[in-house]
Coordinates of C-alpha atoms in Angstrom, one line a residue:
M1 CA -42.7 -76.7 -118.1
D2 CA -39.1 -75.3 -117.2
F3 CA -39.7 -71.9 -115.5
L4 CA -36.0 -71.1 -114.9
P5 CA -35.4 -69.1 -118.1
I6 CA -38.5 -67.2 -117.6
F7 CA -37.6 -66.6 -113.9
V8 CA -33.9 -65.3 -114.9
I9 CA -35.8 -63.1 -117.5
I10 CA -38.0 -61.3 -115.2
A11 CA -35.5 -61.0 -112.3
S12 CA -33.0 -59.8 -114.7
V13 CA -35.4 -57.0 -116.1
M14 CA -36.5 -56.3 -112.4
T15 CA -33.0 -55.8 -111.5
A16 CA -32.5 -53.4 -114.5
V17 CA -35.7 -51.3 -113.8
S18 CA -34.8 -51.0 -110.0
V19 CA -31.3 -50.2 -110.3
Y20 CA -32.2 -47.2 -113.1
L21 CA -34.9 -46.0 -110.6
I22 CA -32.4 -46.0 -107.6
Y23 CA -30.2 -44.2 -110.1
L24 CA -32.8 -41.5 -110.8
V25 CA -33.4 -40.9 -107.0
K26 CA -29.8 -40.7 -106.1
K27 CA -29.2 -38.2 -109.0
G28 CA -32.0 -36.0 -107.4
I29 CA -34.9 -36.3 -109.9
N30 CA -37.7 -33.8 -108.9
G31 CA -41.4 -32.8 -109.8
I32 CA -43.4 -35.1 -112.3
G33 CA -40.4 -37.2 -112.9
F34 CA -39.8 -38.3 -109.2
L35 CA -43.8 -39.0 -109.3
L36 CA -43.3 -41.4 -112.1
V37 CA -40.3 -43.0 -110.4
L38 CA -42.8 -43.7 -107.4
Y39 CA -45.5 -44.8 -109.7
L40 CA -43.2 -47.2 -111.7
S41 CA -41.8 -48.7 -108.4
G42 CA -45.4 -49.3 -107.0
S43 CA -46.5 -50.6 -110.5
M44 CA -43.9 -53.4 -110.0
L45 CA -45.3 -54.0 -106.7
T46 CA -48.9 -54.5 -107.8
M47 CA -48.0 -56.4 -111.0
F48 CA -46.2 -59.1 -108.8
I49 CA -49.2 -59.1 -106.5
S50 CA -51.7 -59.4 -109.0
L51 CA -49.4 -62.2 -110.8
S52 CA -49.2 -64.1 -107.3
I53 CA -53.0 -63.9 -107.0
A54 CA -53.7 -65.0 -110.6
L55 CA -51.4 -67.7 -110.7
S56 CA -52.3 -69.4 -107.1
N57 CA -55.3 -71.2 -108.9
T58 CA -57.2 -70.9 -112.2
A59 CA -60.5 -69.9 -110.7
L60 CA -62.3 -67.0 -112.8
T61 CA -62.8 -65.3 -109.6
T62 CA -59.0 -65.2 -108.6
E63 CA -58.2 -63.8 -112.0
I64 CA -60.8 -61.0 -111.8
L65 CA -59.5 -60.1 -108.3
A66 CA -55.8 -59.9 -110.0
L67 CA -56.9 -57.9 -112.9
T68 CA -59.0 -55.5 -110.6
V69 CA -55.8 -54.9 -108.2
N70 CA -53.7 -54.1 -111.1
T71 CA -56.2 -51.8 -113.0
A72 CA -57.0 -50.0 -109.8
Y73 CA -53.4 -49.2 -109.0
M74 CA -53.0 -47.9 -112.7
I75 CA -56.1 -45.5 -112.6
V76 CA -55.5 -44.3 -109.2
G77 CA -51.7 -43.7 -109.6
L78 CA -51.9 -42.1 -113.2
V79 CA -54.7 -39.8 -111.8
S80 CA -52.9 -38.9 -108.8
I81 CA -50.0 -37.8 -110.8
L82 CA -52.0 -35.7 -113.1
L83 CA -53.7 -33.8 -110.3
L84 CA -50.2 -33.2 -108.5
G85 CA -48.7 -32.0 -111.7
A86 CA -51.8 -29.8 -112.5
S87 CA -51.4 -28.3 -109.1
R88 CA -48.0 -27.2 -109.9
R89 CA -46.6 -28.0 -106.1
K90 CA -43.0 -28.4 -105.8
I91 CA -42.3 -31.9 -105.5
E92 CA -38.9 -33.0 -104.1
S93 CA -37.4 -36.5 -104.3
R94 CA -34.9 -35.8 -101.6
K95 CA -37.4 -35.7 -98.5
W96 CA -36.5 -38.3 -95.8
Y97 CA -40.1 -39.7 -96.2
T98 CA -40.1 -39.8 -100.0
V99 CA -36.9 -41.5 -100.1
L100 CA -38.0 -44.0 -97.5
L101 CA -41.4 -44.7 -99.3
F102 CA -39.3 -45.4 -102.5
S103 CA -36.7 -47.7 -100.6
L104 CA -39.7 -49.5 -99.0
L105 CA -41.4 -50.0 -102.3
M106 CA -38.2 -51.4 -104.1
T107 CA -37.6 -54.0 -101.2
I108 CA -41.3 -55.1 -100.9
S109 CA -41.4 -55.4 -104.8
E110 CA -38.5 -57.9 -104.7
A111 CA -40.0 -60.0 -101.8
V112 CA -43.4 -60.2 -103.8
M113 CA -41.7 -61.2 -106.9
G114 CA -40.1 -64.1 -105.1
E115 CA -43.8 -64.8 -103.8
S116 CA -44.9 -64.7 -107.4
F117 CA -42.3 -67.4 -108.6
Y118 CA -43.4 -69.7 -105.5
S119 CA -47.1 -69.3 -106.7
I120 CA -46.1 -70.4 -110.2
L121 CA -44.4 -73.3 -109.0
T122 CA -46.8 -74.3 -106.2
K123 CA -50.2 -73.0 -107.2
S124 CA -50.8 -71.7 -103.9
I125 CA -49.9 -68.1 -102.2
G126 CA -48.8 -69.5 -99.2
N127 CA -46.6 -67.4 -96.8
P128 CA -47.0 -63.9 -97.8
L129 CA -43.3 -63.7 -96.6
I130 CA -42.2 -66.6 -98.7
G131 CA -40.7 -64.4 -101.2
T132 CA -38.0 -63.4 -99.0
E133 CA -37.1 -67.1 -98.4
N134 CA -35.7 -67.8 -102.0
Y135 CA -32.6 -67.2 -104.0
W136 CA -34.5 -64.8 -106.4
F137 CA -35.1 -62.3 -103.8
Y138 CA -31.4 -62.5 -102.5
A139 CA -29.8 -62.4 -106.1
V140 CA -31.8 -59.1 -106.9
M141 CA -31.5 -57.8 -103.5
L142 CA -27.6 -58.3 -103.7
A143 CA -27.3 -56.6 -107.1
E144 CA -29.3 -53.6 -105.9
M145 CA -27.6 -53.3 -102.8
T146 CA -24.1 -53.2 -104.5
F147 CA -25.2 -50.9 -107.3
T148 CA -26.6 -48.5 -104.8
L149 CA -23.2 -48.5 -102.7
V150 CA -21.1 -48.4 -105.5
Y151 CA -22.8 -45.4 -107.1
S152 CA -23.3 -43.5 -103.9
F153 CA -19.8 -44.5 -102.4
N154 CA -17.9 -41.2 -103.1
S155 CA -20.8 -39.2 -101.6
L156 CA -21.3 -40.9 -98.2
T157 CA -19.4 -39.9 -95.1
R158 CA -16.8 -42.4 -93.8
Q159 CA -19.1 -43.6 -91.1
I160 CA -22.2 -44.4 -93.1
R161 CA -19.7 -45.8 -95.9
N162 CA -18.5 -48.3 -93.3
Y163 CA -21.6 -49.1 -91.9
L164 CA -22.9 -50.2 -95.3
L165 CA -19.9 -52.2 -96.1
V166 CA -20.3 -54.4 -93.3
T167 CA -24.0 -54.8 -93.6
L168 CA -24.0 -55.9 -97.1
P169 CA -22.4 -59.3 -96.5
I170 CA -24.6 -59.9 -93.3
M171 CA -27.6 -59.4 -95.6
V172 CA -26.5 -61.7 -98.1
V173 CA -25.3 -64.6 -95.7
S174 CA -29.1 -65.8 -94.7
P175 CA -29.7 -68.9 -92.9
V176 CA -33.1 -69.0 -94.7
I177 CA -31.4 -70.1 -98.0
L178 CA -27.8 -71.3 -96.9
P179 CA -27.0 -74.3 -94.8
T180 CA -26.5 -74.3 -91.0
F181 CA -22.8 -72.9 -91.1
S182 CA -24.3 -69.6 -92.3
I183 CA -25.4 -69.0 -88.8
W184 CA -21.9 -69.2 -87.3
L185 CA -20.6 -66.9 -90.3
S186 CA -23.6 -64.5 -90.1
S187 CA -22.7 -64.1 -86.3
L188 CA -19.0 -63.8 -86.9
L189 CA -19.7 -61.0 -89.5
M190 CA -22.1 -59.1 -87.0
I191 CA -19.5 -59.3 -84.5
V192 CA -17.1 -57.7 -87.0
A193 CA -19.9 -55.2 -87.8
T194 CA -20.4 -54.3 -84.1
I195 CA -16.8 -53.8 -83.4
I196 CA -16.7 -51.5 -86.5
I197 CA -19.3 -49.4 -85.1
Y198 CA -17.9 -49.2 -81.6
D199 CA -14.6 -48.2 -83.0
T200 CA -16.2 -45.5 -85.4
L201 CA -17.9 -44.0 -82.4
Y202 CA -14.6 -44.3 -80.3
R203 CA -12.4 -42.6 -82.8
D204 CA -15.1 -39.7 -83.3
R205 CA -15.5 -39.1 -79.6
L206 CA -13.9 -35.7 -79.6
K207 CA -16.2 -34.5 -82.3
K208 CA -19.2 -32.1 -81.3
T209 CA -21.6 -34.8 -83.1
Q210 CA -21.4 -38.4 -84.3
E211 CA -23.7 -40.5 -86.3
T212 CA -25.4 -41.7 -83.1
F213 CA -29.1 -42.5 -84.5
T214 CA -27.6 -44.0 -87.6
S215 CA -25.6 -46.2 -85.3
L216 CA -28.6 -47.2 -83.2
E217 CA -30.7 -47.9 -86.4
L218 CA -28.2 -50.5 -87.5
M219 CA -27.9 -52.0 -84.0
L220 CA -31.8 -52.2 -83.9
I221 CA -31.6 -54.4 -87.5
F222 CA -28.9 -56.6 -86.2
T223 CA -30.9 -57.1 -83.2
L224 CA -34.2 -58.1 -85.3
M225 CA -32.0 -60.4 -87.4
M226 CA -30.8 -62.3 -84.3
A227 CA -34.2 -62.2 -82.8
G228 CA -35.6 -63.7 -86.0
I229 CA -33.2 -66.6 -86.0
F230 CA -33.9 -67.3 -82.3
T231 CA -37.6 -67.3 -83.0
Y232 CA -37.0 -69.8 -85.6
Y233 CA -35.4 -72.1 -83.6
V234 CA -38.0 -71.9 -80.8
T235 CA -41.3 -71.7 -83.2
S236 CA -39.8 -73.0 -86.7
S237 CA -41.2 -69.8 -88.2
W238 CA -39.1 -67.4 -90.2
Y239 CA -41.5 -64.5 -90.3
L240 CA -39.7 -62.0 -87.7
Y241 CA -36.1 -62.8 -89.7
D242 CA -38.2 -62.2 -93.0
I243 CA -39.4 -58.7 -91.8
S244 CA -35.7 -57.7 -90.6
M245 CA -34.5 -58.7 -94.1
I246 CA -37.0 -56.5 -95.5
L247 CA -36.5 -53.6 -93.1
G248 CA -32.6 -54.2 -93.5
M249 CA -32.6 -53.8 -97.1
T250 CA -35.0 -50.9 -97.1
W251 CA -32.6 -49.0 -94.6
F252 CA -29.6 -50.1 -96.8
I253 CA -30.9 -48.2 -99.8
Y254 CA -32.6 -45.3 -98.0
R255 CA -29.2 -44.4 -96.1
A256 CA -27.2 -45.1 -99.1
I257 CA -29.4 -42.5 -101.1
Q258 CA -30.2 -40.0 -98.2
G259 CA -26.9 -40.3 -96.1
P260 CA -27.0 -40.5 -92.3
S261 CA -29.5 -39.5 -90.0
S262 CA -30.0 -35.8 -89.2
I263 CA -30.5 -36.9 -85.6
K264 CA -26.7 -36.7 -84.2
G265 CA -25.1 -36.5 -80.8
N266 CA -22.0 -37.5 -79.1
Y267 CA -22.2 -40.7 -76.8
L268 CA -19.9 -39.2 -74.2
R269 CA -22.3 -36.1 -73.4
D270 CA -25.8 -37.9 -73.9
S271 CA -26.2 -40.7 -71.2
R272 CA -29.7 -41.4 -72.6
W273 CA -28.4 -42.3 -75.9
T274 CA -25.6 -44.0 -74.9
F275 CA -27.8 -46.1 -72.4
A276 CA -30.2 -46.9 -75.5
F277 CA -27.1 -48.0 -77.4
V278 CA -25.4 -50.3 -75.1
L279 CA -28.9 -51.8 -74.1
M280 CA -29.6 -52.6 -77.7
T281 CA -26.3 -53.9 -78.1
F282 CA -26.7 -56.4 -75.4
V283 CA -30.2 -57.4 -76.4
M284 CA -28.6 -58.1 -79.9
E285 CA -25.8 -60.1 -78.1
W286 CA -28.0 -62.1 -76.0
F287 CA -30.0 -63.2 -79.0
M288 CA -26.7 -64.1 -80.7
G289 CA -25.5 -66.1 -77.6
A290 CA -28.9 -68.0 -77.8
V291 CA -28.8 -68.7 -81.4
L292 CA -25.2 -70.0 -81.1
D293 CA -26.5 -72.2 -78.3
F294 CA -29.0 -73.6 -80.4
A295 CA -26.3 -74.1 -83.2
S296 CA -24.2 -75.8 -81.1
S297 CA -26.9 -78.1 -79.7
Y298 CA -26.7 -76.6 -76.1
F299 CA -30.3 -75.8 -76.5
S300 CA -32.8 -78.2 -78.2
P301 CA -34.9 -76.6 -80.9
G302 CA -38.6 -75.9 -80.3
V303 CA -40.4 -74.5 -77.5
E304 CA -40.5 -77.8 -75.3
G305 CA -36.9 -78.5 -76.3
F306 CA -35.7 -75.0 -75.2
I307 CA -37.3 -75.3 -72.0
S308 CA -36.1 -78.5 -71.3
S309 CA -32.5 -77.3 -71.9
L310 CA -32.6 -74.6 -69.4
P311 CA -29.9 -75.3 -66.7
L312 CA -32.2 -73.9 -63.9
G313 CA -35.2 -75.4 -65.3
F314 CA -38.8 -73.8 -65.9
V315 CA -41.8 -73.6 -63.7
N316 CA -45.6 -72.5 -63.9
P317 CA -45.2 -68.8 -64.4
F318 CA -48.2 -68.5 -62.3
S319 CA -47.0 -70.3 -59.4
Y320 CA -46.1 -69.1 -56.1
F321 CA -48.2 -65.9 -56.6
G322 CA -46.3 -64.8 -59.9
A323 CA -42.8 -65.6 -58.4
G324 CA -42.8 -68.5 -60.9
A325 CA -42.7 -66.0 -63.9
L326 CA -39.7 -64.0 -62.4
F327 CA -37.8 -67.4 -61.9
D328 CA -38.6 -68.4 -65.3
F329 CA -37.4 -64.9 -66.8
L330 CA -34.0 -65.2 -64.7
S331 CA -33.9 -69.0 -65.9
I332 CA -34.0 -67.8 -69.6
F333 CA -31.9 -65.0 -69.2
G334 CA -29.3 -66.5 -67.2
S335 CA -28.9 -69.7 -69.3
V336 CA -27.8 -67.7 -72.2
T337 CA -25.5 -65.1 -70.2
G338 CA -24.0 -68.1 -68.3
S339 CA -23.3 -70.3 -71.6
V340 CA -20.0 -70.7 -73.0
W341 CA -20.8 -69.5 -76.5
F342 CA -22.2 -66.3 -75.1
L343 CA -18.7 -65.8 -73.6
V344 CA -16.9 -66.7 -76.8
M345 CA -19.2 -64.0 -78.7
M346 CA -18.5 -61.5 -76.0
G347 CA -14.9 -62.4 -75.8
L348 CA -14.3 -61.9 -79.6
E349 CA -16.2 -58.5 -79.5
M350 CA -14.6 -56.9 -76.4
G351 CA -11.5 -58.7 -76.5
T352 CA -10.9 -57.0 -80.0
L353 CA -11.7 -53.6 -78.4
A354 CA -9.1 -54.4 -75.7
I355 CA -6.6 -55.3 -78.1
F356 CA -7.3 -51.9 -80.2
R357 CA -6.6 -50.2 -76.7
I358 CA -3.2 -52.0 -76.3
K359 CA -2.0 -50.0 -79.4
E360 CA -2.8 -46.9 -77.6
V361 CA -1.1 -47.3 -74.2
R362 CA 2.3 -46.3 -73.8
L363 CA 3.6 -48.0 -70.5
R364 CA 5.1 -51.5 -70.8
E365 CA 3.5 -52.6 -67.7
N366 CA -0.3 -51.6 -68.9
R367 CA 0.5 -53.1 -72.4
I368 CA 1.5 -56.5 -70.5
R369 CA -1.4 -56.4 -68.3
L370 CA -4.1 -55.9 -71.1
A371 CA -2.4 -58.7 -73.0
L372 CA -2.8 -60.9 -70.0
M373 CA -6.4 -59.8 -69.5
V374 CA -7.3 -60.9 -73.0
S375 CA -5.3 -63.9 -72.5
A376 CA -6.9 -64.8 -69.4
F377 CA -10.5 -64.4 -70.7
A378 CA -9.6 -66.9 -73.7
I379 CA -7.8 -69.3 -71.7
Y380 CA -8.9 -68.9 -68.0
A381 CA -12.6 -68.2 -68.6
V382 CA -13.3 -70.1 -71.8
Y383 CA -10.9 -72.6 -72.9
I384 CA -9.9 -74.5 -69.6
P385 CA -13.4 -74.9 -68.1
S386 CA -15.1 -75.7 -71.2
F387 CA -12.8 -77.3 -73.8
S388 CA -9.6 -78.2 -72.4
P389 CA -8.9 -81.9 -71.0
L390 CA -9.2 -80.7 -67.6
A391 CA -12.7 -79.5 -67.7
S392 CA -14.0 -82.5 -65.8
K393 CA -11.4 -81.8 -63.1
I394 CA -12.1 -78.2 -62.7
P395 CA -14.2 -78.2 -59.5
Y396 CA -11.1 -79.7 -57.6
I397 CA -8.7 -77.4 -58.9
P398 CA -7.7 -74.3 -56.7
Y399 CA -8.3 -70.7 -58.2
M400 CA -10.7 -72.1 -60.9
W401 CA -13.9 -71.8 -58.5
S402 CA -13.8 -68.1 -59.3
M403 CA -16.7 -65.7 -58.7
G404 CA -18.6 -67.1 -55.9
L405 CA -19.2 -70.4 -54.0
G406 CA -22.0 -71.6 -56.6
T407 CA -20.2 -71.0 -59.5
L408 CA -19.3 -74.9 -60.4
G409 CA -21.9 -76.7 -58.4
P410 CA -23.1 -77.2 -54.9
V411 CA -20.9 -76.8 -51.6
S412 CA -20.2 -80.3 -51.1
T413 CA -17.6 -82.2 -49.1
D414 CA -15.8 -83.3 -52.2
Y415 CA -15.2 -79.7 -53.6
L416 CA -15.2 -78.0 -50.1
L417 CA -11.3 -78.1 -49.4
S418 CA -9.4 -78.3 -52.8
G419 CA -11.9 -76.4 -54.9
I420 CA -13.7 -73.7 -53.0
V421 CA -11.3 -73.2 -49.8
G422 CA -8.3 -73.6 -52.0
T423 CA -9.6 -71.1 -54.5
Y424 CA -10.4 -68.2 -51.7
V425 CA -7.0 -69.0 -49.9
L426 CA -4.9 -69.0 -53.0
S427 CA -6.5 -65.7 -54.5
A428 CA -6.3 -64.1 -51.0
V429 CA -2.6 -64.6 -51.2
L430 CA -2.3 -63.3 -54.7
S431 CA -4.1 -60.2 -53.9
F432 CA -2.1 -59.6 -50.9
L433 CA 1.1 -59.9 -53.1
F434 CA 0.0 -58.3 -56.2
G435 CA -3.3 -56.5 -55.1
S436 CA -6.6 -57.3 -56.3
R437 CA -5.9 -56.1 -59.8
Q438 CA -4.9 -60.0 -60.4
I439 CA -8.9 -60.7 -60.4
C440 CA -10.6 -57.2 -60.9
S441 CA -8.0 -56.2 -64.0
V442 CA -6.7 -59.5 -65.2
T443 CA -8.7 -62.9 -64.7
C444 CA -12.2 -61.8 -64.2
T445 CA -14.2 -61.5 -67.3
A446 CA -15.5 -58.0 -66.2
P447 CA -12.2 -56.1 -67.1
T448 CA -12.2 -57.5 -70.7
M449 CA -15.7 -55.8 -71.0
Y450 CA -15.0 -52.7 -69.2
Q451 CA -11.3 -51.8 -70.5
G452 CA -11.9 -52.0 -74.3
T453 CA -11.5 -48.6 -76.2
F454 CA -15.4 -47.8 -76.2
Y455 CA -16.3 -49.0 -72.6
N456 CA -13.3 -47.6 -71.1
S457 CA -14.2 -44.2 -72.5
L458 CA -17.4 -44.2 -70.5
K459 CA -15.7 -43.8 -67.4
V460 CA -16.7 -40.0 -68.2
Y461 CA -19.8 -40.9 -66.5
N462 CA -18.4 -41.4 -63.2
R463 CA -18.3 -37.6 -63.2
T464 CA -21.1 -36.6 -65.1
S465 CA -23.7 -38.9 -63.8
S466 CA -25.5 -37.6 -60.5
F467 CA -25.6 -41.0 -59.0
A468 CA -21.9 -42.0 -59.9
R469 CA -20.7 -38.7 -58.6
K470 CA -21.7 -40.0 -55.1
T471 CA -19.3 -43.0 -55.6
L472 CA -16.2 -40.7 -56.4
S473 CA -13.0 -41.0 -53.9
S474 CA -11.5 -44.1 -52.4
K475 CA -13.7 -43.6 -49.3
L476 CA -16.2 -46.3 -49.0
R477 CA -19.8 -45.1 -48.4
P478 CA -22.1 -46.7 -46.0
W479 CA -24.5 -47.8 -48.7
Y480 CA -21.5 -49.7 -50.2
K481 CA -20.8 -51.5 -46.9
L482 CA -24.4 -52.5 -46.6
I483 CA -24.6 -53.8 -50.2
A484 CA -21.4 -55.8 -49.5
I485 CA -22.7 -57.3 -46.4
A486 CA -25.9 -58.3 -47.8
V487 CA -24.5 -59.8 -50.6
W488 CA -21.9 -61.8 -48.5
S489 CA -24.4 -62.6 -45.9
S490 CA -26.7 -64.1 -48.6
L491 CA -23.9 -65.9 -50.2
L492 CA -22.6 -67.7 -47.1
A493 CA -26.4 -68.4 -45.8
F494 CA -27.0 -70.1 -49.0
A495 CA -23.6 -71.9 -48.8
V496 CA -24.4 -73.2 -45.6
I497 CA -27.8 -74.4 -46.7
S498 CA -26.2 -76.2 -49.8
Y499 CA -23.7 -78.1 -47.6
F500 CA -26.4 -79.3 -45.3
D501 CA -28.5 -80.3 -48.3
Q502 CA -25.3 -82.4 -49.7
K503 CA -25.1 -83.9 -46.2
G504 CA -28.8 -84.8 -46.2
I505 CA -29.5 -83.0 -43.2
L506 CA -31.8 -80.4 -45.1
N507 CA -33.7 -80.3 -48.2
I508 CA -34.0 -76.9 -49.2
T509 CA -34.2 -75.8 -53.0
I510 CA -35.1 -72.8 -55.0
F511 CA -37.3 -74.1 -57.6
G512 CA -35.4 -77.4 -57.6
N513 CA -31.9 -75.7 -57.7
D514 CA -29.2 -75.7 -55.4
P515 CA -29.2 -72.4 -53.4
T516 CA -25.7 -71.4 -54.3
M517 CA -26.0 -72.1 -57.8
F518 CA -29.4 -70.1 -58.1
L519 CA -27.9 -67.4 -56.3
Y520 CA -24.5 -67.4 -58.5
S521 CA -26.8 -67.2 -61.3
F522 CA -28.8 -64.5 -60.1
Y523 CA -25.8 -62.3 -59.1
F524 CA -23.5 -63.1 -62.1
N525 CA -25.5 -64.1 -64.8
F526 CA -28.3 -61.3 -64.5
L527 CA -27.6 -58.6 -62.0
W528 CA -24.1 -58.0 -63.4
Y529 CA -25.3 -57.3 -66.6
V530 CA -28.0 -55.1 -65.2
V531 CA -25.1 -53.1 -63.7
F532 CA -22.9 -53.2 -66.9
I533 CA -25.6 -51.9 -69.1
S534 CA -26.3 -49.0 -66.6
I535 CA -22.8 -47.5 -67.1
P536 CA -24.3 -44.2 -68.3
F537 CA -26.3 -43.7 -65.2
S538 CA -24.1 -45.7 -62.4
G539 CA -20.6 -45.1 -63.9
N540 CA -18.0 -47.5 -65.1
Y541 CA -16.9 -50.4 -62.9
A542 CA -20.0 -50.1 -60.6
C543 CA -18.9 -53.5 -59.4
V544 CA -16.1 -52.1 -57.8
T545 CA -17.5 -48.7 -56.8
Q546 CA -21.1 -50.2 -55.4
G547 CA -20.0 -53.4 -53.7
W548 CA -22.2 -55.8 -56.0
C549 CA -19.4 -58.4 -56.6
S550 CA -18.6 -60.9 -53.6
W551 CA -15.6 -61.9 -55.4
G552 CA -14.4 -58.6 -56.0
T553 CA -14.9 -57.4 -52.5
F554 CA -13.1 -60.5 -51.0
N555 CA -10.1 -59.7 -53.2
Q556 CA -10.2 -56.0 -52.7
F557 CA -10.3 -56.7 -49.0
F558 CA -7.0 -58.6 -49.1
G559 CA -5.6 -56.4 -51.8
G560 CA -5.9 -53.4 -49.3
L561 CA -4.1 -55.3 -46.4
G562 CA -1.3 -56.2 -48.9
L563 CA 1.6 -54.8 -50.3
F564 CA 0.2 -53.3 -53.5
R565 CA -0.1 -49.5 -53.7
L566 CA 0.7 -46.6 -56.3
K567 CA 3.7 -44.4 -55.6
V568 CA 5.1 -41.4 -57.2
K569 CA 8.8 -40.8 -58.0
D570 CA 8.6 -36.9 -56.9
P571 CA 5.6 -35.7 -54.9
E572 CA 6.5 -32.1 -55.8
L573 CA 5.6 -32.7 -59.4
C574 CA 2.2 -33.4 -58.0
V575 CA 2.0 -30.1 -56.6
K576 CA 2.8 -28.5 -59.6
C577 CA 0.6 -30.5 -61.9
E578 CA -2.4 -28.4 -63.0
T579 CA -4.3 -31.1 -64.8
K580 CA -4.6 -33.7 -62.0
A581 CA -5.0 -36.2 -65.2
C582 CA -4.7 -39.1 -62.8
S583 CA -7.8 -38.5 -60.9
K584 CA -9.8 -38.1 -64.3
A585 CA -8.4 -41.2 -65.6
C586 CA -9.2 -43.6 -62.9
P587 CA -11.8 -45.8 -64.1
V588 CA -13.1 -46.4 -60.6
G589 CA -13.3 -42.8 -59.7
N590 CA -10.5 -42.6 -56.9
T591 CA -10.5 -38.6 -57.1
D592 CA -8.2 -38.4 -54.0
L593 CA -5.3 -39.8 -55.9
P594 CA -3.2 -36.5 -56.1
G595 CA -3.9 -35.4 -52.4
N596 CA -2.5 -38.8 -51.3
F597 CA 0.5 -38.6 -53.6
I598 CA 1.3 -35.2 -52.3
K599 CA 0.9 -35.9 -48.7
K600 CA 2.2 -39.6 -48.6
G601 CA 3.9 -40.1 -51.9
E602 CA 1.8 -43.1 -52.4
F603 CA -1.7 -44.2 -52.9
K604 CA -3.0 -47.4 -51.0
S605 CA -6.9 -48.4 -51.1
S606 CA -9.0 -51.4 -51.3
R607 CA -10.6 -49.7 -54.2
C608 CA -7.6 -49.3 -56.4
I609 CA -7.8 -52.2 -58.6
G610 CA -4.5 -51.4 -60.5
V611 CA -5.9 -50.7 -63.9
G612 CA -3.2 -48.2 -64.5
D613 CA -5.0 -45.6 -66.5
C614 CA -3.5 -43.2 -63.8
A615 CA 0.1 -43.6 -64.6
E616 CA -0.8 -43.6 -68.2
A617 CA -2.4 -40.4 -68.0
C618 CA 0.3 -38.4 -65.7
P619 CA 2.0 -36.1 -68.0
Y620 CA 5.1 -36.3 -65.8
D621 CA 5.4 -40.3 -66.1
N622 CA 5.5 -39.9 -62.2
I623 CA 3.3 -42.8 -61.2
M624 CA 4.5 -46.3 -60.5
F625 CA 3.2 -49.6 -59.4
Y626 CA 4.4 -51.2 -56.1
D627 CA 3.8 -54.8 -55.2
V628 CA 5.7 -57.7 -54.0
R629 CA 8.1 -57.5 -57.0
S630 CA 9.1 -54.4 -55.8
W631 CA 9.4 -55.2 -52.0
L632 CA 11.5 -58.1 -53.0
K633 CA 13.8 -55.6 -54.9
E634 CA 14.0 -53.5 -52.0
K635 CA 15.0 -56.4 -49.7
I636 CA 17.6 -57.8 -52.1
K637 CA 19.0 -54.2 -52.8
G638 CA 19.2 -53.6 -48.9
D639 CA 21.0 -57.0 -48.4
K640 CA 23.5 -56.1 -50.9
M641 CA 24.3 -52.7 -49.1

C-alpha cells in the first residue's frame, strides 16, 4: 500500500491546525478558549502516540493500550476544562509558562507524528525520537516556524527578530536528513549566527539593558546541537541532537510568541553573565571544531577511532593515581583547540568581528595594522602551515616556529638552528625594530580574538574586575615576574630534555609524548583558552598583563629594549586633557600613559604592545607611533640638514 498520499494529507492537516493554534495564542486568546487550544494541541500529541502504539503491531493488547491512552486524555482534558471554567478563574494565555507549555506540545506533537509514520512503515515503535529524523517532521517544523516568524515579525524587537531569522535556516539544515555537506553548511550558518549575536550585543552596549538572557538561551541551543553531532560521530546516536532540535523549535515558537526574556542586563556591567556567555560560546565552538575535525577525517568516528586520532594519545584514566584522567582531558581538549579546523572556525568568527572594527577606527595606521592582523591569521597561522606547498618545510623556516619551543616538533638537531634559533633571532630583531606589536598585535592568533568589536570592548573589565585592577599601569608586578620565570624555566628545562631525548642520551617522555610538545599543548592549547574565557574576571589581554605567554614575554622584552615607543606631539595638550581617554582605551591597562606623556613626551614600556587604541581615543590626535621607520626618517632628515 502506498502511504505517501495519506502521509501528505495528515502532515498538511497537522500543519494547518498547528498554524491556526499558533495564530490564536499569538493573538492573545484567553479563558476557556485558551484551554481549548491547549487541549487540541495535547490531543494531537496523544492521537499520534496512540497511533504509533496501535500500528507498531496487530496484537489486541496493543490496540487496547492505544485506545486507553486516547480515551483517558479526552476524559481528563474535558473534565479539567469544565472544572476550570466553572471556577471562573481568570485564565491568561500570555503567561510565560502557558506559552512554553503550548510551544512544547506543538513540537513534541510533530515529533510523534513522524514516529507514527515510522511505525506504520516498519510495524515497530523503534527509537522514540525517530520522529525528528525524517522529512515529515522537518517539513511541518519549517512551515510552522516560518508562519510564526512572519506573523510575529512586526511585533518583535530588532534583536529577537535577528535571532529568529538566523536560527530558522540552522534548524532546517539538519545532518540527520541531509548529506554530510550539511554539517559544513550548518557550521557556517552557526558561525554567522554567533557573529550576529556578538554584533547585536556590541551595538547595544551603551544601552542600560540588553537581551542578555535571550542570547544565552540561543547559544545554549547551538551548543546542544553541536554536542549532538559530536555525540553522533562518537557513539552513532542522534539522541542528543534530536533533543536539541525539539528544544530549538520549542524555543523558536516560544520566543516568537512571547518575545525576549524578561531577564535582561548589560554585558559590560555584569561580569557573571558575560563569563557565562563567553564560556558557553567557547563550549559551542569547541564542539563545532571537533565536528569539523570529524567531517574532514582529522578524527576517525567511533570511540576507538576518536581515541586513536588524538595527537597526544590516550591512557588509562586511573593510571598514576588519577593523573591519567587529567592527561586524557588535556589530550582531548587540546586536540580540538590545536587543530586547523578549530583555527579556521575561530578565524571566520573572530576575524569578521575584527573586520567590523576596521570600519570604526579612524587612524590609517590602526586600519592597516588590523588588516594585517586578520591577514596574518589567515595566511601565517592557517594557510602556510596547513595548506600551502611549504607546509612540510615549515619546521626549517625561521619565524614559523612561533609560540614556543614545542610548536612544530621535538628539539632536534635538524630544527635547532634554522627553525628554532632562527625564529627567535629573527623575532627578536623585528621586536627591537618595530616593538612587540609585530607578534602581540599582528601575527599571533591572540590579537584577532582579542581585538574584534565585542571582545575589545571587554577591556572595561581591566578597571572593574578586582583582580584585573591589580595589573593596571605598566609596572611589572612581582607575581608577573614569577609567572614569567616559571613558564620560561619549564620551557627551557623541557627543551633540554627533549634535545637529549633526540640525541639518545635520555628517554624521558610525558605519557609517551615529547616534553616540549606536551608543554606547548598545555600552555597554548589549554591554559591560554582558560585565560581567554576568564576575561570578565582577569581582564583583557591577560597573556600580556600576567606573563603566561613565553612567546609574548620574549618579544615584549626585546620590544622594551628597542626603538618602539609612543610619542606625543605636544605634552601641554596632555596637561589640559580632562578625559585621559588614552589610559582608559589601553587594552592592557597602561594607566600611566598620561603621566609619562606629560613628563617625558613619550611612553616606553615592555607592556606596550602597540595596539593603538590610545591614539584612536585621544581627543587631540596627539599620540603617534615611533619605531625604526621614524628613526630612519630622523636620520635621513638630519643628514640632509
